[in-house]
Coordinates of C-alpha atoms and ligand atoms in Angstrom, one line a residue:
X1 CA 120.0 -45.9 279.4
X2 CA 123.8 -47.1 280.7
X3 CA 126.0 -44.9 282.7
X4 CA 127.9 -43.8 279.1
X5 CA 124.1 -41.9 279.2
X6 CA 123.3 -41.3 282.7
X7 CA 126.2 -39.0 282.1
X8 CA 125.5 -36.8 279.5
X9 CA 122.6 -36.8 280.8
X10 CA 123.8 -35.0 283.9
X11 CA 126.9 -33.2 282.5
X12 CA 125.5 -32.9 278.4
X13 CA 127.9 -29.6 277.3
X14 CA 130.9 -30.5 278.6
X15 CA 134.4 -31.6 277.1
X16 CA 135.6 -35.2 277.4
X17 CA 138.7 -35.1 280.4
X18 CA 141.8 -36.1 277.8
X19 CA 140.8 -32.7 276.9
X20 CA 142.2 -31.2 280.1
X21 CA 144.5 -34.5 280.1
X22 CA 147.0 -33.0 276.8
X23 CA 145.5 -29.3 277.5
X24 CA 147.7 -29.5 280.8
X25 CA 150.6 -32.1 280.1
X26 CA 153.4 -32.3 282.5
X27 CA 155.3 -30.1 283.0
X28 CA 158.8 -30.1 281.4
X29 CA 160.5 -28.9 284.4
X30 CA 164.3 -30.4 285.5
X31 CA 164.8 -33.0 288.0
X32 CA 163.7 -32.7 291.7
X33 CA 162.2 -29.2 291.0
X34 CA 158.3 -28.6 293.4
X35 CA 155.7 -27.6 292.0
X36 CA 153.5 -25.7 294.1
X37 CA 150.9 -23.7 295.4
X38 CA 148.9 -21.7 297.8
X39 CA 145.0 -22.0 297.8
X40 CA 143.0 -19.3 299.9
X41 CA 139.9 -18.7 299.9
X42 CA 138.8 -14.9 299.4
X43 CA 137.7 -14.2 302.6
X44 CA 139.0 -10.7 303.0
X45 CA 140.8 -12.3 305.8
X46 CA 144.6 -13.2 305.2
X47 CA 146.7 -15.0 307.8
X48 CA 149.7 -14.8 309.0
X49 CA 149.5 -18.4 308.8
X50 CA 148.9 -18.5 305.1
X51 CA 152.2 -15.9 304.5
X52 CA 154.2 -19.1 306.3
X53 CA 152.7 -21.2 304.0
X54 CA 153.4 -18.9 301.0
X55 CA 156.9 -18.4 302.6
X56 CA 157.5 -22.4 302.2
X57 CA 156.2 -22.4 298.8
X58 CA 157.7 -19.7 297.4
X59 CA 160.6 -21.2 298.4
X60 CA 160.8 -24.3 297.9
X61 CA 160.0 -23.6 294.7
X62 CA 162.4 -21.3 294.3
X63 CA 165.3 -23.2 295.7
X64 CA 164.8 -26.6 292.9
X65 CA 163.9 -24.5 289.7
X66 CA 159.7 -25.2 290.4
X67 CA 157.2 -23.5 289.5
X68 CA 154.3 -21.5 292.7
X69 CA 151.1 -21.5 291.9
X70 CA 148.7 -18.5 293.5
X71 CA 145.7 -20.4 293.2
X72 CA 142.4 -19.4 294.9
X73 CA 139.9 -21.7 295.9
X74 CA 136.4 -19.5 296.2
X75 CA 133.6 -22.7 295.5
X76 CA 131.9 -22.2 298.5
X77 CA 130.3 -18.5 297.1
X78 CA 129.2 -17.9 301.1
X79 CA 132.5 -16.9 302.4
X80 CA 133.1 -15.3 299.7
X81 CA 133.5 -11.2 300.7
X82 CA 134.2 -8.4 297.6
X83 CA 137.6 -8.2 296.7
X84 CA 139.1 -10.9 298.3
X85 CA 141.4 -11.3 295.8
X86 CA 143.3 -8.6 296.1
X87 CA 143.0 -8.4 299.3
X88 CA 145.4 -12.0 299.0
X89 CA 147.4 -10.3 296.0
X90 CA 148.2 -7.6 297.6
X91 CA 149.2 -9.5 300.5
X92 CA 151.4 -11.6 299.3
X93 CA 153.4 -8.2 297.3
X94 CA 154.2 -6.1 300.9
X95 CA 156.0 -9.6 301.4
X96 CA 156.7 -10.1 298.3
X97 CA 156.2 -13.5 297.4
X98 CA 155.7 -13.7 293.8
X99 CA 153.7 -16.8 292.6
X100 CA 155.5 -17.9 289.1
X101 CA 151.8 -18.9 287.8
X102 CA 148.1 -18.0 288.9
X103 CA 145.7 -15.0 289.9
X104 CA 147.0 -11.3 288.8
X105 CA 143.0 -9.4 290.0
X106 CA 139.7 -10.7 290.7
X107 CA 139.3 -12.3 287.0
X108 CA 142.5 -12.3 285.5
X109 CA 145.8 -14.9 285.5
X110 CA 148.7 -16.0 284.0
X111 CA 150.3 -19.4 283.1
X112 CA 149.7 -22.3 281.1
X113 CA 147.7 -24.0 283.4
X114 CA 144.7 -21.8 284.5
X115 CA 142.3 -20.3 285.4
X116 CA 143.8 -20.3 288.5
X117 CA 139.9 -19.6 290.3
X118 CA 138.3 -22.9 290.8
X119 CA 134.5 -20.5 290.0
X120 CA 136.3 -20.7 286.8
X121 CA 137.0 -23.8 286.6
X122 CA 133.3 -25.2 286.8
X123 CA 133.8 -27.3 283.3
X124 CA 136.5 -28.9 284.0
X125 CA 135.3 -30.0 287.2
X126 CA 132.5 -32.0 285.5
X127 CA 133.6 -33.1 283.0
X128 CA 136.3 -35.1 285.7
X129 CA 133.1 -35.4 287.7
X130 CA 131.1 -37.4 284.1
X131 CA 134.4 -39.7 283.4
X132 CA 133.6 -41.0 287.0
X133 CA 130.2 -41.1 286.6
X134 CA 130.7 -43.6 283.6
X135 CA 133.0 -45.4 285.4
X136 CA 130.2 -46.0 288.3
X137 CA 132.2 -44.0 290.3
X138 CA 130.0 -41.4 291.4
X139 CA 126.0 -41.1 290.7
X140 CA 123.8 -38.8 291.7
X141 CA 121.9 -38.7 294.9
X142 CA 118.5 -37.2 295.7
X143 CA 118.6 -37.0 299.1
X144 CA 117.2 -33.4 300.6
X145 CA 119.1 -31.7 304.0
X146 CA 115.5 -33.5 305.4
X147 CA 116.1 -36.7 304.9
X148 CA 120.6 -36.5 305.8
X149 CA 118.8 -34.7 309.1
X150 CA 116.7 -38.1 309.8
X151 CA 119.4 -40.4 308.9
X152 CA 121.6 -38.9 311.3
X153 CA 119.5 -39.2 313.9
X154 CA 119.1 -43.3 313.4
X155 CA 122.5 -42.8 313.3
X156 CA 123.1 -41.3 316.6
X157 CA 120.6 -43.0 318.4
X158 CA 121.6 -46.5 317.7
X159 CA 125.2 -45.2 318.8
X160 CA 126.4 -45.8 315.2
X161 CA 129.1 -42.9 312.7
X162 CA 127.6 -40.5 311.5
X163 CA 127.7 -40.1 308.0
X164 CA 126.4 -41.0 304.1
X165 CA 129.0 -45.2 304.1
X166 CA 127.7 -48.5 303.4
X167 CA 123.8 -49.3 304.0
X168 CA 123.0 -45.6 304.5
X169 CA 124.1 -44.2 301.4
X170 CA 121.0 -44.6 299.9
X171 CA 120.9 -42.7 296.3
X172 CA 124.3 -45.3 296.1
X173 CA 122.3 -48.3 295.0
X174 CA 119.3 -46.3 293.2
X175 CA 118.3 -47.5 289.4
X176 CA 119.3 -46.0 287.0
X177 CA 115.4 -46.4 284.9
X178 CA 114.6 -44.7 288.3
X179 CA 117.6 -41.5 288.3
X180 CA 116.2 -41.0 284.8
X181 CA 112.7 -40.7 285.4
X182 CA 114.1 -38.3 289.0
X183 CA 116.4 -35.6 286.3
X184 CA 113.7 -35.7 283.9
X185 CA 111.8 -35.0 286.3
X186 CA 113.3 -32.0 287.7
X187 CA 114.5 -33.5 291.1
X188 CA 117.8 -31.2 292.7
X189 CA 120.6 -33.5 293.3
X190 CA 124.3 -33.3 293.8
X191 CA 127.3 -36.0 292.6
X192 CA 128.5 -37.9 295.2
X193 CA 131.9 -39.9 295.3
X194 CA 130.7 -44.0 296.0
X195 CA 133.6 -44.8 298.0
X196 CA 135.7 -48.7 297.5
X197 CA 136.8 -48.4 301.5
X198 CA 136.9 -50.3 303.6
X199 CA 137.4 -48.5 307.5
X200 CA 138.4 -52.4 308.6
X201 CA 141.5 -52.0 306.4
X202 CA 144.2 -48.9 307.3
X203 CA 146.3 -46.6 304.3
X204 CA 150.1 -46.1 304.9
X205 CA 150.6 -42.7 304.1
X206 CA 154.2 -40.8 304.3
X207 CA 153.3 -37.0 305.1
X208 CA 157.1 -34.5 304.3
X209 CA 156.3 -33.0 307.5
X210 CA 154.6 -35.6 309.8
X211 CA 156.0 -37.9 308.9
X212 CA 154.2 -41.8 308.4
X213 CA 150.9 -42.1 309.5
X214 CA 147.8 -45.3 309.3
X215 CA 144.7 -44.2 308.5
X216 CA 141.7 -46.1 308.5
X217 CA 140.6 -45.8 304.8
X218 CA 137.4 -43.2 304.3
X219 CA 133.8 -45.0 302.3
X220 CA 132.4 -42.2 303.2
X221 CA 130.3 -41.2 299.9
X222 CA 131.6 -37.7 299.7
X223 CA 129.9 -34.7 297.4
X224 CA 132.0 -34.4 294.9
X225 CA 129.3 -31.4 292.9
X226 CA 127.3 -29.1 294.8
X227 CA 124.0 -28.4 293.1
X228 CA 125.5 -25.2 292.5
X229 CA 127.4 -26.8 289.9
X230 CA 130.7 -26.3 292.1
X231 CA 133.0 -28.5 293.5
X232 CA 133.3 -29.4 297.0
X233 CA 137.1 -28.7 298.3
X234 CA 138.2 -32.5 298.5
X235 CA 136.8 -32.9 294.5
X236 CA 138.7 -29.4 293.6
X237 CA 142.1 -30.2 295.0
X238 CA 142.5 -33.3 293.5
X239 CA 141.8 -32.1 290.0
X240 CA 143.4 -29.0 290.5
X241 CA 146.7 -30.8 292.1
X242 CA 145.9 -33.2 288.7
X243 CA 146.3 -30.3 285.9
X244 CA 148.5 -27.7 287.8
X245 CA 150.8 -31.2 287.8
X246 CA 151.2 -30.0 291.5
X247 CA 154.1 -32.0 292.7
X248 CA 153.5 -31.3 297.0
X249 CA 151.0 -30.4 297.5
X250 CA 152.1 -28.2 301.1
X251 CA 148.7 -26.4 303.0
X252 CA 147.4 -26.6 306.7
X253 CA 147.6 -29.6 309.0
X254 CA 143.5 -29.1 309.3
X255 CA 143.4 -31.1 305.9
X256 CA 145.9 -33.9 307.4
X257 CA 142.3 -36.1 308.1
X258 CA 140.4 -35.8 305.1
X259 CA 143.9 -36.9 303.1
X260 CA 142.0 -40.6 303.4
X261 CA 139.3 -39.0 301.0
X262 CA 141.8 -37.1 298.7
X263 CA 144.2 -40.3 298.1
X264 CA 140.5 -42.1 297.6
X265 CA 139.8 -39.5 294.8
X266 CA 143.5 -39.6 293.2
X267 CA 143.1 -43.3 293.1
X268 CA 139.5 -43.4 290.9
X269 CA 141.1 -41.2 288.7
X270 CA 143.4 -42.8 288.0
X271 CA 146.5 -40.0 288.7
X272 CA 149.7 -39.7 290.2
X273 CA 149.1 -38.8 293.6
X274 CA 151.4 -36.2 295.2
X275 CA 153.5 -35.6 297.7
X276 CA 151.8 -34.6 301.1
X277 CA 153.4 -31.3 303.3
X278 CA 151.0 -30.6 306.1
X279 CA 152.2 -27.7 307.6
X280 CA 150.9 -28.1 311.7
X281 CA 149.6 -24.5 312.7
X282 CA 151.4 -21.2 314.4
X283 CA 151.1 -21.5 317.9
X284 CA 151.2 -18.7 321.1
X285 CA 151.2 -19.3 324.4
X286 CA 148.6 -17.6 327.0
X287 CA 148.9 -18.7 330.7
X288 CA 150.4 -21.4 330.3
X289 CA 149.5 -23.8 327.5
X290 CA 149.7 -23.3 323.6
X291 CA 146.6 -22.6 321.3
X292 CA 146.7 -21.7 317.6
X293 CA 147.2 -18.0 316.8
X294 CA 143.7 -15.9 316.6
X295 CA 141.9 -14.5 314.1
X296 CA 140.1 -13.3 316.6
X297 CA 142.6 -12.3 319.5
X298 CA 145.5 -12.4 318.1
X299 CA 146.0 -8.2 315.7
X300 CA 149.2 -9.8 315.0
X301 CA 147.7 -12.5 313.2
X302 CA 146.3 -10.5 310.4
X303 CA 148.8 -9.4 307.7
X304 CA 147.6 -6.4 308.0
X305 CA 149.8 -5.7 312.3
X306 CA 153.8 -6.1 310.0
X307 CA 152.2 -3.0 307.9
X308 CA 150.7 -0.8 309.8
X309 CA 153.5 -1.7 312.3
X310 CA 155.4 -0.9 310.0
X311 CA 157.3 -4.1 309.7
X312 CA 159.3 -4.7 307.0
X313 CA 158.6 -7.7 305.0
X314 CA 161.5 -8.8 304.7
X315 CA 161.9 -9.6 308.4
X316 CA 158.4 -11.2 309.0
X317 CA 159.3 -13.2 306.3
X318 CA 163.2 -14.3 308.1
X319 CA 161.4 -14.5 311.3
X320 CA 159.2 -16.6 309.5
X321 CA 161.8 -19.2 307.9
X322 CA 163.3 -19.1 312.2
X323 CA 160.2 -20.6 313.2
X324 CA 160.3 -23.4 310.0
X325 CA 163.3 -24.5 310.1
X326 CA 164.8 -23.8 313.8
X327 CA 168.7 -24.7 312.2
X328 CA 168.0 -21.1 310.3
X329 CA 169.7 -19.4 313.1
X330 CA 172.5 -21.1 313.1
X331 CA 172.4 -20.1 309.8
X332 CA 172.4 -16.6 310.1
X333 CA 175.2 -16.8 312.7
X334 CA 177.3 -18.3 310.3
X335 CA 175.9 -16.0 307.4
X336 CA 175.6 -12.6 308.5
X337 CA 175.2 -10.9 306.0
X338 CA 173.6 -13.2 303.4
X339 CA 170.2 -12.4 302.2
X340 CA 167.8 -15.3 303.2
X341 CA 168.0 -16.6 299.5
X342 CA 171.2 -19.2 300.0
X343 CA 169.0 -20.4 303.0
X344 CA 167.9 -23.8 302.2
X345 CA 164.5 -24.1 303.3
X346 CA 163.9 -28.2 304.6
X347 CA 160.2 -29.3 304.3
X348 CA 160.7 -32.1 306.1
X349 CA 162.7 -30.2 308.9
X350 CA 159.8 -28.5 309.7
X351 CA 157.8 -28.7 313.2
X352 CA 155.3 -31.5 313.5
X353 CA 153.5 -29.8 316.0
X354 CA 153.9 -26.0 315.6
X355 CA 156.2 -23.4 316.1
X356 CA 155.6 -20.6 318.6
X357 CA 155.1 -17.2 317.4
X358 CA 157.5 -14.8 319.6
X359 CA 156.9 -10.9 319.2
X360 CA 159.8 -10.0 321.0
X361 CA 162.0 -12.6 318.4
X362 CA 160.5 -10.7 315.4
X363 CA 161.0 -7.7 316.9
X364 CA 164.7 -9.0 317.2
X365 CA 164.9 -10.1 314.3
X366 CA 163.9 -7.3 312.9
X367 CA 166.4 -4.8 314.7
X368 CA 168.8 -7.3 312.5
X369 CA 167.2 -6.9 309.3
X370 CA 167.2 -2.8 309.5
X371 CA 170.7 -2.8 310.8
X372 CA 172.2 -5.2 307.8
X373 CA 169.7 -1.6 305.4
X374 CA 171.9 1.3 303.8
X375 CA 171.0 5.1 305.1
X376 CA 168.8 5.0 301.8
X377 CA 167.2 1.7 301.9
X378 CA 166.6 3.0 305.4
X379 CA 165.0 6.0 304.2
X380 CA 163.3 5.2 301.4
X381 CA 161.0 2.2 302.9
X382 CA 160.4 4.3 306.3
X383 CA 158.6 7.4 304.2
X384 CA 156.8 5.2 302.4
X385 CA 155.2 3.6 305.3
X386 CA 154.9 7.0 307.0
X387 CA 153.2 8.1 304.0
X388 CA 150.5 6.0 304.9
X389 CA 150.9 6.3 308.1
X390 CA 152.4 8.3 310.0
X391 CA 152.2 12.1 308.7
X392 CA 154.4 13.7 310.9
X393 CA 157.5 11.0 309.8
X394 CA 156.7 11.9 306.2
X395 CA 157.2 15.9 307.2
X396 CA 160.6 15.0 309.6
X397 CA 162.3 12.8 306.7
X398 CA 161.4 15.4 303.7
X399 CA 162.1 18.2 305.6
X400 CA 166.0 18.0 304.4
X401 CA 166.2 14.9 303.2
X402 CA 169.8 15.3 303.3
X403 CA 170.1 16.0 306.9
X404 CA 167.8 13.1 307.2
X405 CA 170.5 10.4 306.0
X406 CA 173.3 11.7 308.2
X407 CA 170.5 10.6 310.9
X408 CA 170.1 7.6 309.8
X409 CA 173.6 6.9 308.8
X410 CA 174.8 7.0 312.9
X411 CA 176.0 4.0 313.1
X412 CA 175.0 2.3 310.4
X413 CA 177.4 0.4 307.5
X414 CA 180.1 -0.5 309.4
X415 CA 180.7 -3.9 311.6
X416 CA 178.2 -3.6 314.1
X417 CA 175.9 -1.9 313.5
X418 CA 173.1 0.6 315.4
X419 CA 170.0 -2.1 316.3
X420 CA 167.2 0.8 317.7
X421 CA 164.7 0.3 315.3
X422 CA 162.8 -2.6 314.9
X423 CA 159.8 -1.3 313.7
X424 CA 158.7 2.3 311.6
X425 CA 156.8 3.1 314.1
X426 CA 159.5 3.5 316.5
X427 CA 161.3 5.5 313.9
X428 CA 159.7 8.9 314.6
X429 CA 160.4 8.6 318.8
X430 CA 163.9 7.6 317.8
X431 CA 165.0 10.4 315.5
X432 CA 163.1 13.4 316.7
X433 CA 165.3 14.4 318.7
X434 CA 167.6 15.4 315.8
X435 CA 165.8 17.8 314.2
X436 CA 166.8 21.3 315.6
X437 CA 163.4 22.9 314.7
X438 CA 161.5 20.1 317.0
X439 CA 164.3 19.9 319.7
X440 CA 165.2 23.3 320.1
X441 CA 161.5 24.5 320.1
X442 CA 160.2 21.7 322.3
X443 CA 160.0 22.1 325.9
X444 CA 162.4 19.2 326.8
X445 CA 162.2 16.9 330.5
X446 CA 165.3 16.3 331.6
X447 CA 165.5 13.6 333.2
X448 CA 169.4 13.4 334.3
X449 CA 171.0 10.1 336.3
X450 CA 173.8 10.2 338.6
X451 CA 174.8 13.5 338.4
X452 CA 171.2 15.8 339.1
X453 CA 172.2 18.6 341.2
X454 CA 171.1 21.3 338.2
X455 CA 174.2 24.0 339.4
X456 CA 176.6 20.9 338.6
X457 CA 175.4 19.5 336.0
X458 CA 175.6 23.4 334.8
X459 CA 179.6 23.7 335.7
X460 CA 180.0 20.5 333.7
X461 CA 178.1 22.2 330.7
X462 CA 179.7 25.2 330.8
X463 CA 183.2 24.1 331.3
X464 CA 182.5 21.6 328.3
X465 CA 180.9 24.0 325.9
X466 CA 183.4 27.2 326.2
X467 CA 186.8 25.6 327.0
X468 CA 186.6 21.9 325.3
X469 CA 184.0 21.2 322.4
X470 CA 185.4 21.8 319.0
X471 CA 183.5 20.2 316.4
X472 CA 186.9 18.7 314.5
X473 CA 188.4 17.0 317.1
X474 CA 188.8 13.4 316.5
X475 CA 187.0 11.1 318.2
X476 CA 189.7 9.7 320.6
X477 CA 190.8 14.0 320.5
X478 CA 186.5 14.5 321.4
X479 CA 186.1 11.7 324.5
X480 CA 190.1 12.8 325.6
X481 CA 188.5 16.5 326.7
X482 CA 185.8 14.8 327.8
X483 CA 188.0 13.0 330.2
X484 CA 189.8 16.6 331.6
X485 CA 186.0 17.7 332.5
X486 CA 185.6 15.1 334.6
X487 CA 189.5 14.9 336.0
X488 CA 188.3 18.1 336.6
X489 CA 185.3 18.3 339.2
X490 CA 185.9 15.5 341.4
X491 CA 185.1 12.4 338.5
X492 CA 187.2 9.4 337.3
X493 CA 188.5 9.5 334.7
X494 CA 188.7 5.8 333.7
X495 CA 185.9 4.2 334.7
X496 CA 188.7 1.6 336.4
X497 CA 189.9 3.6 338.3
X498 CA 186.6 4.7 340.0
X499 CA 185.8 1.3 340.5
X500 CA 188.9 0.3 342.3
X501 CA 188.7 3.5 344.7
X502 CA 185.3 4.6 344.4
X503 CA 186.0 7.1 348.4
X504 CA 188.0 8.9 346.8
X505 CA 185.8 10.2 343.1
X506 CA 182.3 11.9 342.5
X507 CA 181.6 9.3 340.0
X508 CA 183.1 8.4 336.2
X509 CA 183.8 9.8 333.2
X510 CA 180.4 8.2 332.8
X511 CA 178.7 10.0 335.1
X512 CA 180.0 12.9 333.0
X513 CA 179.2 11.7 329.5
X514 CA 175.1 11.1 330.4
X515 CA 174.7 15.0 331.7
X516 CA 176.3 15.4 328.0
X517 CA 174.7 13.6 326.3
X518 CA 171.1 14.0 328.1
X519 CA 171.0 18.0 327.8
X520 CA 171.9 16.7 323.8
X521 CA 169.5 15.2 323.5
X522 CA 167.2 14.8 326.0
X523 CA 167.9 11.3 326.7
X524 CA 169.6 8.7 328.6
X525 CA 170.2 6.3 325.3
X526 CA 170.9 7.3 322.2
X527 CA 173.4 6.1 319.2
X528 CA 177.6 7.4 319.3
X529 CA 177.4 10.9 321.0
X530 CA 180.5 11.5 319.1
X531 CA 178.7 11.0 315.9
X532 CA 175.5 12.5 317.0
X533 CA 177.2 15.3 317.6
X534 CA 179.4 15.3 313.9
X535 CA 175.8 15.0 312.4
X536 CA 174.2 18.0 314.5
X537 CA 177.0 20.7 313.7
X538 CA 178.7 23.0 315.6
X539 CA 175.9 26.3 316.2
X540 CA 173.8 23.1 317.0
X541 CA 175.6 21.5 320.4
X542 CA 176.0 25.3 321.7
X543 CA 172.5 25.9 321.5
X544 CA 171.2 22.6 322.7
X545 CA 174.3 22.7 325.5
X546 CA 172.9 26.4 326.3
X547 CA 169.3 25.2 326.7
X548 CA 170.4 23.2 329.0
X549 CA 172.2 25.0 331.2
X550 CA 169.5 27.6 331.3
Ligands
LIG1 N1 141.5 -23.4 300.3 C1 142.1 -24.1 301.3 C2 142.0 -22.8 302.3 O1 142.6 -22.1 302.5 C3 143.3 -24.8 300.9 C4 144.4 -25.5 301.6 C5 144.8 -26.5 300.4 O2 146.3 -25.7 300.7 O3 145.1 -27.1 299.9 O4 142.3 -23.6 303.4

C-alpha cells in the first residue's frame, strides 16, 4: 500500500480538493477589496465583543467594496445549543449588521462560497485532509486518551514541554502495513498534521493590529480531523479561509498564539496565507485593575443588555467605533451629523492592548445619537422598544400619537437639540409628566428649591397665572412677563443684577421661573419651559399651576 491508497482507505468517498478549488474560485473584486468574516460558535451567548468584531468586519468590507461573511463554527458540538445560530443572526440584525454572505437561519445560507456552517462542510475538510495524507503531511493516530495522559505525565516528570511532537509523536512513524491493519481491524483514530516545524527556529509575522511579532515554529502534530470526522478549529479555519478567499482574518487575540500552526497549515496546503488582524478584547476597569469584559460578571457583555435597556443600535455601534479608533471622536466633532458609514476605519490604528469599556461614555454617545433623531424616529424606535419591554410607555406613546410627537419634538431638530435621553428605558420618566391624565390625577411631590415658602409660592403662581400668562405670547414676551413677576415680589429681573447687589433682592428671576417650572411639571430639570407650555396648551398650564397652588 502507498500513501495514496492509505488516503483512499481513510476517505474513500470524498472529492478531490481540486474540485473545491474550482468551485470556489478567486474572487473577482476590485483592488484592495477586503474579504472578512465573523465566525462565531453557536454557544447561545452573543458577547458584545462579537458585535465589536462584526462592526469592524462590516465596516472594512463596506469601505473597500469587499465582502462580509457570517460563518458558523460548530465543530465543537458539545458546546452547541439549540437555536444558537438564530441567536447570532438576530443579534447582528439588531445592530443592523448585514453580512453579504453566510447563514440566514439554522441550516440555510446565501452566497457562492457556502455552505457557511462548518458541520455542513465535513466533506470539504476531509478532501483537504486526504490531500495531506497523500502527500505524507498528515497521518492517522491511534493513541487513546489513556496513552496521551501517560505521555503527558512522563513529560511533566521529565520537565519537558507537553504535547504530541518529535519522538513523542509515536503514530507519526507507524509503517503503512501496520496502519492498514489497524484501520481494517476497526481501531478508532484521528488525523494529525505532521508538523515540519523546529521550535529552535523563528517565524516572523506582521499582524495588521499587533505589528511585527516573532514566534518559535510549531512542532506539535496537532489534530486536524477528530474521531467524529469533523475538523478542529485550526484545520477548519485554514480550509475555510482559503476557500472563502478571505483576505483578512479579523479575530480575537486569544488566537494569536495558534498562528504558527495556522501558517504551517496554509503552507502545507500550498495556498496563500491571508493577512491577520488580532483584536484585543474589550476590557473593564475594576478596583484599579484591568480585566476582560466578562460574560459572568458584566451584564453589558451580553447583547441582550442593549436591547433590554433600549440603547439604540446606532449608539452602541458608534461607541464601538469610538473604542476601535481613537480618532473617531475628533471625526465626530468635525462631522456632527454625518452617518458613521462615512468614517474611515483603520485596522492598524486599533488598540494593541484592549480598549476600556466605559458605560458613561456609551450613554453620552447615546444621548448625542438620539438627539440627532427626528421626533418621528424617536417615536418609532421608542414605541418598538416599549412594545417588547414596557407596556406603560407603549400606552403613553400610543394614546395620543400626535401629542406624543409634539412632546418628543421639544428642543429637537434645531441647532442644539436636547440631549436628555440616553436610552428608551429612560423615556417614560422623561415624558410622563407631560400627560395631563397622569399629571393632574397623580399626587405630585413638589420639591421647591430656593423659594420654598408655600405662601410665597402661591403668590408668585397666582400673579403669573391670573395676570401674566398668555399662551399666544412669543418667547421674549413670555420671559419678560416672568421677569415682571420676579420684580413685583422683590426678585432681580436679571441674574447679573442680583449678583452685583444680592442684598437688594430676595433672589432673582431664575428662582421665580424655577417655581413655575416645578409647579408646572413636578421637576426642577426639564427641557425648555416655553416649549413645554406651548405643547401643554393654555388649559393644561392653568390646571397645573392651580393644582400646585391648592
Ligand atoms: N469560532 C472562533 C471563535 O468564536 C472564531 C475565531 C475566528 O474568527 O477565526 O472564537
